[in-house]
Coordinates of C-alpha atoms in Angstrom, one line a residue:
M1 CA 0.0 0.0 0.0
S2 CA 1.4 3.4 -1.0
D3 CA 2.2 6.2 1.3
P4 CA -0.9 8.4 2.0
F5 CA 1.3 11.5 1.8
F6 CA 2.0 11.0 -1.9
Q7 CA -1.6 10.1 -2.6
K8 CA -2.8 13.3 -1.1
K9 CA -0.3 15.3 -3.1
R10 CA -1.4 13.7 -6.4
K11 CA -5.1 14.4 -5.7
R12 CA -4.5 18.0 -4.9
S13 CA -2.3 18.6 -8.0
G14 CA -4.9 16.9 -10.2
E15 CA -7.7 19.2 -8.9
T16 CA -5.6 22.2 -9.5
G17 CA -4.8 21.2 -13.1
A18 CA -8.6 20.5 -14.0
G19 CA -9.6 24.0 -12.8
K20 CA -13.2 22.9 -12.1
G21 CA -15.3 24.6 -9.5
R22 CA -13.1 27.8 -9.3
A23 CA -15.0 31.1 -9.5
P24 CA -13.8 33.5 -12.2
P25 CA -12.1 36.7 -10.8
R26 CA -14.3 39.7 -10.2
R27 CA -13.6 42.8 -12.3
G28 CA -15.3 45.9 -10.9
D29 CA -13.9 48.9 -9.3
D30 CA -10.6 47.2 -9.0
A31 CA -10.3 47.0 -12.8
D32 CA -11.0 50.7 -13.2
S33 CA -8.3 51.5 -10.7
D34 CA -5.9 49.2 -12.5
D35 CA -6.5 50.9 -15.8
A36 CA -6.0 54.3 -14.2
G37 CA -2.8 53.1 -12.7
L38 CA -1.5 52.0 -16.1
E39 CA -2.4 55.3 -17.6
A40 CA -0.6 57.1 -14.8
V41 CA 2.5 55.0 -15.3
E42 CA 2.4 55.8 -19.1
D43 CA 2.3 59.5 -18.3
M44 CA 5.2 59.3 -15.7
D45 CA 8.7 60.6 -16.6
L46 CA 10.8 57.6 -15.9
R47 CA 14.1 59.3 -16.9
H48 CA 16.7 59.5 -14.1
T49 CA 17.7 63.0 -13.1
F50 CA 21.4 63.3 -12.3
D51 CA 22.3 65.9 -9.7
E52 CA 25.5 67.9 -9.8
D53 CA 27.4 65.7 -7.4
E54 CA 26.7 62.6 -9.6
A55 CA 27.7 64.5 -12.7
Q56 CA 31.0 65.5 -11.2
E57 CA 31.7 62.0 -10.1
S58 CA 31.1 60.6 -13.6
E59 CA 33.1 63.3 -15.5
T60 CA 36.7 62.7 -16.7
P61 CA 39.6 64.7 -15.4
A62 CA 39.8 66.6 -18.7
E63 CA 36.1 67.5 -18.4
A64 CA 36.6 68.7 -14.8
K65 CA 39.4 71.0 -15.9
V66 CA 37.2 72.5 -18.6
R67 CA 34.3 73.0 -16.2
L68 CA 36.6 74.7 -13.5
A69 CA 38.1 77.0 -16.2
K70 CA 34.6 78.1 -17.3
L71 CA 33.6 78.8 -13.7
Y72 CA 36.8 80.8 -13.1
L73 CA 36.2 82.9 -16.2
E74 CA 32.6 83.5 -15.3
G75 CA 33.7 84.7 -11.9
L76 CA 36.1 87.2 -13.5
H77 CA 33.4 88.5 -15.8
E78 CA 31.0 88.9 -12.8
K79 CA 33.7 90.7 -10.8
E80 CA 34.2 93.2 -13.6
E81 CA 30.5 93.9 -14.0
I82 CA 30.1 94.4 -10.2
D83 CA 33.0 96.7 -9.8
G84 CA 32.0 99.0 -12.6
I85 CA 35.5 100.0 -13.6
D86 CA 36.5 102.0 -16.6
A87 CA 38.2 100.8 -19.8
A88 CA 41.7 101.7 -18.7
A89 CA 41.3 99.6 -15.5
V90 CA 39.9 96.7 -17.6
D91 CA 42.9 96.9 -19.8
R92 CA 45.2 96.6 -16.8
D93 CA 43.1 93.9 -15.2
N94 CA 42.3 91.9 -18.3
I95 CA 41.6 88.2 -18.0
A96 CA 44.7 87.0 -20.0
A97 CA 47.0 89.0 -17.7
R98 CA 45.3 87.6 -14.6
L99 CA 45.5 84.1 -15.8
R100 CA 49.2 84.5 -16.6
K101 CA 49.7 85.9 -13.1
D102 CA 48.0 83.0 -11.5
V103 CA 50.1 80.6 -13.4
E104 CA 53.3 82.4 -12.4
E105 CA 52.2 82.5 -8.8
G106 CA 51.5 78.8 -8.8
S107 CA 54.8 78.0 -10.4
G108 CA 56.8 79.7 -7.6
R109 CA 58.5 82.2 -9.9
M110 CA 58.8 85.9 -9.6
H111 CA 55.6 87.6 -10.6
L112 CA 55.4 91.0 -8.8
A113 CA 56.9 93.8 -10.8
V114 CA 56.8 96.9 -8.7
A115 CA 60.4 98.3 -8.9
S116 CA 59.7 100.7 -11.8
R117 CA 56.9 102.3 -9.8
L118 CA 58.6 102.7 -6.4
S119 CA 59.2 106.3 -5.3
K120 CA 61.9 107.3 -2.9
P121 CA 60.4 107.7 0.6
E122 CA 60.2 111.2 2.0
T123 CA 61.7 112.0 5.4
K124 CA 58.4 112.1 7.1
D125 CA 57.6 108.6 5.9
V126 CA 60.5 107.0 7.8
L127 CA 58.7 105.9 10.9
C128 CA 60.6 104.8 14.0
V129 CA 60.1 103.1 17.4
R130 CA 62.7 103.1 20.2
G131 CA 62.3 101.0 23.3
H132 CA 65.4 98.9 23.8
R133 CA 68.4 99.8 26.0
A134 CA 70.5 97.0 24.6
C135 CA 71.4 96.7 20.9
M136 CA 68.4 95.7 18.8
T137 CA 69.0 92.5 16.8
C138 CA 65.9 91.8 14.8
A139 CA 62.5 93.3 13.8
R140 CA 59.7 91.2 12.1
T141 CA 56.0 91.2 11.3
G142 CA 53.7 88.7 9.7
A143 CA 51.9 88.8 6.4
N144 CA 48.8 90.4 8.0
A145 CA 51.1 93.2 9.3
V146 CA 49.2 93.9 12.5
H147 CA 52.0 93.7 15.1
L148 CA 55.7 94.4 14.9
F149 CA 58.1 92.4 17.1
T150 CA 61.6 93.6 18.0
S151 CA 64.4 91.9 20.1
D152 CA 67.7 92.9 21.6
K153 CA 70.8 91.4 23.1
D154 CA 69.3 91.4 26.7
G155 CA 66.9 88.7 25.7
R156 CA 63.8 91.0 25.6
I157 CA 61.1 91.1 22.9
V158 CA 58.8 94.0 22.5
Q159 CA 55.4 93.9 20.7
W160 CA 54.3 97.1 18.9
R161 CA 51.1 98.0 17.0
L162 CA 51.9 98.8 13.4
R163 CA 49.0 101.0 12.8
D164 CA 50.2 103.8 15.2
G165 CA 53.5 102.5 16.6
R166 CA 52.2 102.1 20.1
Q167 CA 53.8 99.5 22.5
V168 CA 51.5 96.6 23.3
S169 CA 53.6 94.4 25.6
V170 CA 57.1 93.3 26.6
M171 CA 58.2 89.7 26.8
P172 CA 61.0 90.0 29.3
R173 CA 64.2 88.1 29.8
G174 CA 63.9 84.8 31.6
R175 CA 65.1 85.0 35.2
D176 CA 66.7 82.6 37.7
Y177 CA 64.1 82.1 40.3
A178 CA 66.3 79.9 42.5
A179 CA 67.5 82.9 44.6
E180 CA 64.9 85.7 44.3
A181 CA 65.7 88.9 46.1
P182 CA 63.4 90.2 48.8
T183 CA 60.8 92.8 47.6
S184 CA 60.2 96.2 49.0
S185 CA 57.4 98.7 48.2
T186 CA 59.8 101.7 48.4
S187 CA 62.9 100.4 46.7
G188 CA 64.0 101.4 43.2
A189 CA 63.4 97.9 42.0
A190 CA 59.8 98.0 43.2
R191 CA 59.3 101.2 41.3
R192 CA 60.8 99.7 38.2
R193 CA 58.5 96.7 38.6
A194 CA 55.5 99.0 38.8
R195 CA 56.5 100.6 35.5
H196 CA 56.8 97.2 33.9
L197 CA 53.3 96.0 34.7
E198 CA 52.7 95.5 30.9
H199 CA 55.4 92.8 30.9
V200 CA 54.3 89.2 30.2
A201 CA 54.4 87.1 33.3
L202 CA 56.9 84.3 33.0
Q203 CA 57.3 81.2 35.1
P204 CA 60.6 79.5 36.0
G205 CA 62.3 78.2 32.9
E206 CA 60.3 80.4 30.5
G207 CA 61.8 83.1 28.3
H208 CA 65.4 83.5 27.0
T209 CA 68.4 83.7 29.3
S210 CA 70.7 85.1 26.5
S211 CA 70.5 87.4 23.6
V212 CA 67.7 86.9 21.0
L213 CA 69.3 86.7 17.6
S214 CA 66.3 86.2 15.3
L215 CA 62.5 86.4 15.2
A216 CA 59.9 84.9 12.9
V217 CA 56.1 85.6 12.8
S218 CA 53.6 83.3 11.2
D219 CA 51.5 84.6 8.3
D220 CA 48.4 84.9 10.3
G221 CA 50.3 86.6 13.2
S222 CA 49.2 84.2 15.8
L223 CA 52.7 82.8 16.6
C224 CA 56.1 84.4 17.1
A225 CA 59.3 82.3 17.2
S226 CA 62.5 83.6 18.8
A227 CA 66.0 82.2 18.4
G228 CA 68.4 82.7 21.2
G229 CA 72.0 82.3 22.2
D230 CA 70.8 79.9 24.9
K231 CA 70.3 77.2 22.3
R232 CA 66.5 77.3 22.5
I233 CA 63.7 78.4 20.2
G234 CA 60.9 80.2 22.0
I235 CA 57.3 79.9 20.8
W236 CA 55.0 82.7 21.9
E237 CA 51.3 83.4 21.3
T238 CA 50.7 86.9 20.3
T239 CA 47.1 87.6 21.3
P240 CA 47.3 87.7 24.3
P241 CA 51.1 87.5 24.5
R242 CA 52.3 84.5 26.5
W243 CA 55.1 82.0 26.5
V244 CA 54.0 78.6 25.0
K245 CA 57.1 76.3 24.9
A246 CA 60.8 76.1 24.2
L247 CA 61.8 73.9 21.3
V248 CA 65.2 72.3 22.0
G249 CA 67.6 70.1 20.1
H250 CA 70.3 72.5 18.9
K251 CA 73.7 72.1 20.6
D252 CA 74.8 75.8 20.0
A253 CA 73.3 79.2 19.6
V254 CA 70.4 79.4 17.1
R255 CA 71.2 82.1 14.6
S256 CA 68.1 82.3 12.4
V257 CA 64.5 81.1 12.3
A258 CA 61.8 81.4 9.6
F259 CA 58.2 80.2 9.1
R260 CA 57.4 78.6 5.7
G261 CA 54.8 80.7 3.9
G262 CA 51.2 79.8 4.6
S263 CA 52.0 77.2 7.3
K264 CA 53.3 76.8 10.8
E265 CA 56.3 74.8 9.7
L266 CA 59.4 76.4 11.3
Y267 CA 63.0 76.2 10.0
S268 CA 66.0 77.0 12.2
A269 CA 69.7 77.4 11.5
S270 CA 72.3 77.1 14.3
Y271 CA 76.0 77.5 15.0
D272 CA 76.0 73.7 15.4
R273 CA 76.0 73.5 11.6
T274 CA 72.5 71.9 11.3
V275 CA 69.1 73.0 10.1
K276 CA 66.1 71.7 12.0
L277 CA 62.4 71.5 11.1
F278 CA 59.7 71.9 13.7
D279 CA 55.9 72.0 13.6
A280 CA 55.2 75.1 15.7
E281 CA 51.5 74.5 15.9
Q282 CA 51.9 70.9 17.3
L283 CA 55.1 71.9 19.1
S284 CA 56.9 68.9 17.7
Y285 CA 60.2 68.1 16.1
I286 CA 60.3 66.9 12.5
E287 CA 63.9 66.3 11.2
T288 CA 67.5 67.6 11.1
L289 CA 69.4 68.4 8.0
F290 CA 73.2 68.0 7.9
G291 CA 75.8 69.3 5.4
H292 CA 77.4 72.5 6.5
Q293 CA 81.0 72.4 7.7
E294 CA 80.9 75.8 9.5
A295 CA 78.5 77.7 11.6
I296 CA 75.3 78.7 9.7
Q297 CA 74.8 82.5 9.6
D298 CA 71.4 83.0 7.9
L299 CA 68.4 81.1 6.6
S300 CA 65.5 82.1 4.3
C301 CA 62.4 80.3 2.9
L302 CA 59.2 81.0 1.0
R303 CA 56.0 78.9 0.4
A304 CA 57.7 75.9 -1.2
E305 CA 59.2 73.1 0.9
R306 CA 62.8 74.3 0.4
A307 CA 65.1 76.7 2.1
V308 CA 68.5 78.4 1.5
T309 CA 71.3 78.9 4.1
A310 CA 74.5 80.9 4.3
G311 CA 77.4 78.9 5.4
G312 CA 79.6 81.7 6.8
R313 CA 83.3 81.0 6.8
E314 CA 82.6 77.9 4.6
R315 CA 81.8 80.4 1.8
T316 CA 78.9 78.3 0.5
C317 CA 75.2 78.7 0.0
R318 CA 73.0 75.6 0.2
L319 CA 69.5 75.0 -1.2
W320 CA 67.7 72.4 0.9
K321 CA 64.9 70.4 -0.9
I322 CA 62.9 69.0 2.0
R323 CA 60.5 66.8 0.1
E324 CA 63.3 65.3 -2.1
E325 CA 65.7 65.0 0.8
S326 CA 68.5 66.5 -1.2
Q327 CA 70.6 69.7 -1.2
L328 CA 72.5 71.8 -3.8
V329 CA 75.8 73.5 -2.9
F330 CA 76.8 76.9 -4.4
R331 CA 80.3 78.0 -3.7
G332 CA 81.5 81.6 -3.4
G333 CA 84.9 83.0 -2.3
A334 CA 88.1 82.9 -4.4
R335 CA 87.7 81.8 -8.0
S336 CA 90.0 80.5 -10.7
K337 CA 89.4 79.5 -14.3
V338 CA 89.8 75.8 -13.6
H339 CA 87.4 76.0 -10.6
A340 CA 84.9 78.1 -12.6
L341 CA 85.0 75.6 -15.5
L342 CA 84.4 72.7 -13.1
E343 CA 81.4 74.5 -11.7
G344 CA 79.8 75.0 -15.1
G345 CA 81.3 78.3 -16.2
D346 CA 82.9 79.2 -19.5
L347 CA 86.5 78.7 -20.4
V348 CA 86.7 82.3 -21.6
D349 CA 85.1 84.3 -18.8
T350 CA 84.4 88.0 -18.6
P351 CA 87.3 90.0 -17.3
V352 CA 87.2 91.1 -13.7
D353 CA 88.5 94.4 -12.4
K354 CA 91.2 93.4 -9.8
K355 CA 90.9 96.8 -8.2
T356 CA 87.3 96.3 -7.2
E357 CA 87.3 92.5 -6.5
V358 CA 88.0 91.7 -2.9
H359 CA 88.6 88.2 -1.5
E360 CA 85.4 86.8 0.0
G361 CA 85.9 85.3 3.4
S362 CA 82.4 84.7 4.7
I363 CA 78.8 84.6 3.3
D364 CA 76.8 86.1 6.1
C365 CA 73.3 86.8 4.9
I366 CA 70.9 85.3 2.3
S367 CA 67.3 85.8 1.1
M368 CA 65.1 84.0 -1.5
I369 CA 63.6 85.9 -4.4
D370 CA 61.5 83.0 -5.6
D371 CA 61.8 79.2 -5.6
H372 CA 64.6 79.4 -8.2
H373 CA 66.7 82.5 -7.3
F374 CA 68.2 84.1 -4.2
V375 CA 70.6 86.9 -3.2
S376 CA 73.5 86.7 -0.8
G377 CA 75.8 89.2 0.9
S378 CA 79.4 88.6 2.2
D379 CA 82.1 90.3 4.3
S380 CA 83.8 91.5 1.1
G381 CA 80.8 93.8 0.5
A382 CA 79.6 91.8 -2.5
L383 CA 76.0 91.3 -3.4
S384 CA 75.5 88.2 -5.5
L385 CA 72.5 87.0 -7.5
W386 CA 72.2 83.2 -7.8
S387 CA 70.1 80.8 -9.8
I388 CA 69.7 77.2 -8.7
A389 CA 70.5 76.2 -12.3
K390 CA 74.1 77.5 -12.1
K391 CA 76.8 76.9 -9.5
K392 CA 78.3 80.4 -9.7
P393 CA 76.6 83.8 -9.3
L394 CA 74.8 85.2 -12.2
F395 CA 75.7 88.8 -11.3
V396 CA 77.9 90.4 -8.5
V397 CA 78.2 94.0 -7.3
H398 CA 81.4 94.4 -5.4
A399 CA 81.7 96.9 -2.5
A400 CA 77.9 97.5 -2.7
H401 CA 78.0 99.8 0.4
G402 CA 81.3 101.5 -0.3
Y403 CA 84.6 101.4 1.7
A404 CA 85.2 102.1 5.3
P405 CA 87.8 104.7 6.2
P406 CA 91.3 103.3 6.5
S407 CA 92.2 101.9 9.9
G408 CA 95.5 102.3 11.7
E409 CA 96.2 98.6 11.6
T410 CA 96.0 98.0 7.8
G411 CA 96.4 101.5 6.5
R412 CA 94.0 100.8 3.6
A413 CA 90.3 101.1 3.0
L414 CA 88.3 97.9 3.2
P415 CA 84.7 97.3 1.9
R416 CA 81.9 97.4 4.4
Y417 CA 80.4 94.1 5.2
I418 CA 76.9 93.3 4.0
C419 CA 75.1 92.8 7.4
S420 CA 71.6 92.0 6.1
V421 CA 69.7 91.4 3.0
A422 CA 65.9 91.0 2.3
C423 CA 63.9 90.3 -0.9
L424 CA 60.3 91.1 -1.6
P425 CA 58.8 87.6 -1.9
Y426 CA 58.3 86.8 -5.6
G427 CA 59.1 90.4 -6.4
D428 CA 61.7 92.4 -8.3
V429 CA 63.0 94.4 -5.4
F430 CA 65.5 93.6 -2.6
A431 CA 67.2 95.7 0.1
S432 CA 70.7 95.5 1.7
G433 CA 72.2 97.0 4.8
S434 CA 75.6 97.7 6.3
W435 CA 76.9 100.4 8.6
D436 CA 77.3 103.3 6.0
G437 CA 74.1 105.0 7.4
V438 CA 71.7 103.9 4.6
I439 CA 69.6 101.0 3.5
R440 CA 70.0 100.5 -0.3
L441 CA 67.2 99.2 -2.5
W442 CA 67.9 97.4 -5.7
A443 CA 65.8 96.5 -8.7
L444 CA 66.1 93.1 -10.5
E445 CA 66.2 93.4 -14.2
P446 CA 63.7 91.4 -16.3
G447 CA 65.0 87.9 -16.9
L448 CA 66.8 87.9 -13.5
R449 CA 70.2 88.2 -15.0
S450 CA 71.3 91.4 -13.1
F451 CA 70.2 94.1 -10.8
R452 CA 70.6 97.9 -10.5
F453 CA 70.6 100.5 -7.7
L454 CA 67.2 102.3 -7.1
F455 CA 67.6 104.6 -4.0
D456 CA 68.5 104.5 -0.4
V457 CA 66.8 105.1 2.9
P458 CA 68.6 106.8 5.9
A459 CA 69.4 104.3 8.6
P460 CA 72.2 105.4 11.0
G461 CA 73.9 102.5 12.7
V462 CA 74.4 98.9 11.9
V463 CA 71.5 97.4 10.0
N464 CA 71.0 94.1 11.8
S465 CA 67.9 92.8 10.1
L466 CA 65.7 93.7 7.1
Q467 CA 62.3 92.6 5.9
L468 CA 60.3 93.4 2.7
L469 CA 56.7 92.3 2.4
T470 CA 53.5 93.0 0.7
P471 CA 50.6 93.3 3.3
A472 CA 47.8 90.9 2.8
I473 CA 44.9 93.4 2.4
E474 CA 41.8 93.6 0.2
R475 CA 41.1 97.4 0.4
M476 CA 43.4 100.3 0.8
E477 CA 41.6 101.5 3.9
Q478 CA 43.0 98.4 5.5
Y479 CA 46.7 99.4 4.9
P480 CA 48.4 98.4 8.1
V481 CA 50.4 101.6 8.7
D482 CA 49.0 105.1 9.3
P483 CA 52.0 107.5 9.3
S484 CA 49.9 110.3 10.8
Q485 CA 49.4 108.3 14.0
W486 CA 53.0 107.6 14.7
R487 CA 54.7 109.8 17.2
R488 CA 58.3 109.5 15.8
R489 CA 58.3 110.5 12.1
G490 CA 61.4 111.4 10.2
G491 CA 64.0 108.9 11.2
V492 CA 65.8 107.6 14.3
H493 CA 66.8 111.0 15.7
A494 CA 63.6 112.8 14.9
P495 CA 61.7 114.3 17.9
L496 CA 58.4 113.0 19.1
H497 CA 55.3 114.4 17.6
H498 CA 51.7 114.4 18.7
A499 CA 49.4 112.0 16.8
E500 CA 47.3 113.8 14.2
Q501 CA 43.5 113.7 14.5
Q502 CA 41.6 110.9 12.7
D503 CA 39.6 113.4 10.6
Q504 CA 42.7 114.8 8.9
P505 CA 43.8 113.4 5.5
R506 CA 45.6 110.1 5.7
R507 CA 48.2 109.1 3.2
S508 CA 47.4 105.4 3.9
A509 CA 43.8 105.6 2.8
A510 CA 42.5 108.7 1.0
S511 CA 45.5 109.8 -1.0
L512 CA 46.5 106.2 -1.7
R513 CA 43.6 106.0 -4.2
D514 CA 45.6 108.3 -6.5
T515 CA 48.7 106.0 -6.4
V516 CA 47.2 102.5 -6.7
H517 CA 44.7 100.8 -8.9
T518 CA 41.4 100.5 -7.0
S519 CA 37.9 99.6 -8.0
A520 CA 34.8 101.6 -7.4
D521 CA 34.3 100.1 -3.9
G522 CA 37.9 100.5 -2.9
R523 CA 39.2 97.0 -3.6
V524 CA 42.8 96.7 -4.8
L525 CA 43.1 95.6 -8.5
G526 CA 46.0 93.9 -10.1
H527 CA 46.7 91.5 -7.2
K528 CA 49.6 92.5 -5.1
E529 CA 51.3 94.8 -7.6
S530 CA 49.1 97.7 -6.6
I531 CA 49.8 97.4 -2.8
P532 CA 52.7 99.5 -1.5
P533 CA 55.4 97.2 0.0
L534 CA 56.6 97.6 3.6
L535 CA 60.3 97.9 4.6
I536 CA 61.1 97.0 8.2
A537 CA 64.7 97.3 9.6
A538 CA 66.4 96.9 13.0
V539 CA 69.4 99.2 13.6
G540 CA 71.8 99.4 16.5
P541 CA 75.3 100.5 17.5
E542 CA 76.7 96.9 17.1
P543 CA 76.2 93.8 14.9
R544 CA 73.6 91.5 16.3
A545 CA 75.9 88.7 17.3
D546 CA 79.3 90.4 17.7
R547 CA 81.0 93.5 18.9
W548 CA 83.8 94.0 16.4
I549 CA 82.5 97.5 15.6
H550 CA 80.7 100.1 17.7
I551 CA 79.1 103.3 16.3
P552 CA 78.9 105.8 19.1
D553 CA 76.1 108.0 17.6
A554 CA 73.8 105.1 16.7
V555 CA 70.8 104.1 18.8
S556 CA 68.7 100.9 18.9
A557 CA 65.6 101.4 16.9
A558 CA 63.2 99.8 14.4
L559 CA 62.4 101.5 11.2
V560 CA 59.1 101.1 9.3
V561 CA 59.0 102.6 5.8
P562 CA 56.0 102.3 3.5
L563 CA 57.3 102.3 -0.1
W564 CA 54.6 104.2 -1.9
L565 CA 53.9 103.5 -5.6
E566 CA 53.9 106.2 -8.3
G567 CA 50.6 106.8 -10.0
S568 CA 51.8 106.2 -13.6
D569 CA 53.1 102.9 -14.9
T570 CA 56.7 103.5 -15.9

């Protein structure tokens, strides 16, 4: 007998196949609704709509470049329509020129041509602050140009407001708190402490215990780095001013510090012959670069991950490529035909005047023009223009600051040392300083093959540091310096004046509209070429790290000189 399970299965499947006894499906209101649904489906738009994000994900890199270029050009057209500028301004600010400027800026090459429009500063435009008893060693500001920082050989740092030259705070020298003297409310020390209430309060171990040789300010002005003879790098916050931390690692005095443009990456050069990299925001050490055989005298860097250093008695300049972990060596000093040929020169070189050429013993200062060119100064008084594509200088001016009077020891005149040099970042202007009483400004010729003298600015004393920068502003009313509000106008030895009233005409706002290219709403046109550069210098009676010369009539001061632009393009 078969299994009942399979019998039941066969009977049910047979009934299903016959189809007898099943009622037909009802078609009433449901049928009408089904027909309406079919008609609605036929009328629906079943095409998939792609949003902008999906379209960008599906486009190729070439299509993305074309789309971004169209958006950029549309933005330029909209800007011109909004500004309502005249035809002459449109000709200066045409789209092709702006595109070319953007490409040059992105390539890291020189793109600011302002030398032909610089006018020699008037005496009243040479602004000065004096607040250090010891010799001033350095003066620096950031790209925002809000505050000025100055340092001296006593280890003090003073913060000034660039708008009117007022003192903001003093970052004092670090003290030894192990044996603190008893205080008295009537003693002279107590009265001095009362006058120094604006000093930043330091805890034990904070601040510098030796001279501060160099300063660096980040582009946003939030951090200030100080290099000291105590082998430490001090990191300070600027608003409000306070000590953050000391970065250690160098085994000798730190001679120079610099922030990489647009970042908080800090480079330092020391007498221990090394270059160190730090992250000032994270307060951390990155790496150490070796290669110099003598104490490093100066360091300079821009936006790219590379820096140049001056090797001092080694008579070399070195270009450090951080990302590639490599370096290029450029040798100065005495030259011969064989040495020049080995370094890439010609067998038949241009004749050199033996009367003006002086043996170069040390390269003491250096500054980058762009990512491919730099300028150096030496103890022979020579200013040298270098390219990273050649091992020898492209152009040299010997005895750029003249000759010192003959001394009793040698009986002959020697050229004045180049104590400091500074280039306008990515610009065609640079400045040099010595102790001949002036700061000399030089213009780079097109093609960066040579340079020529422009004019000088009075600066009595030893020029220990120089800085040239273009303030990061959008409108001329935001120009960081108002000469009418400074009390000492006219140089180091000028008397104090009362600040002028705010309703009087200001050179930095109203009259600047006649000397720069501005739009109808006051915005600066032509990128940075229409913004007057700032020259900042620190002068003193002695060199910043030595005492081999002393100028009795010199005083410690910081000079701030706006370099106004002429109205006509020449």
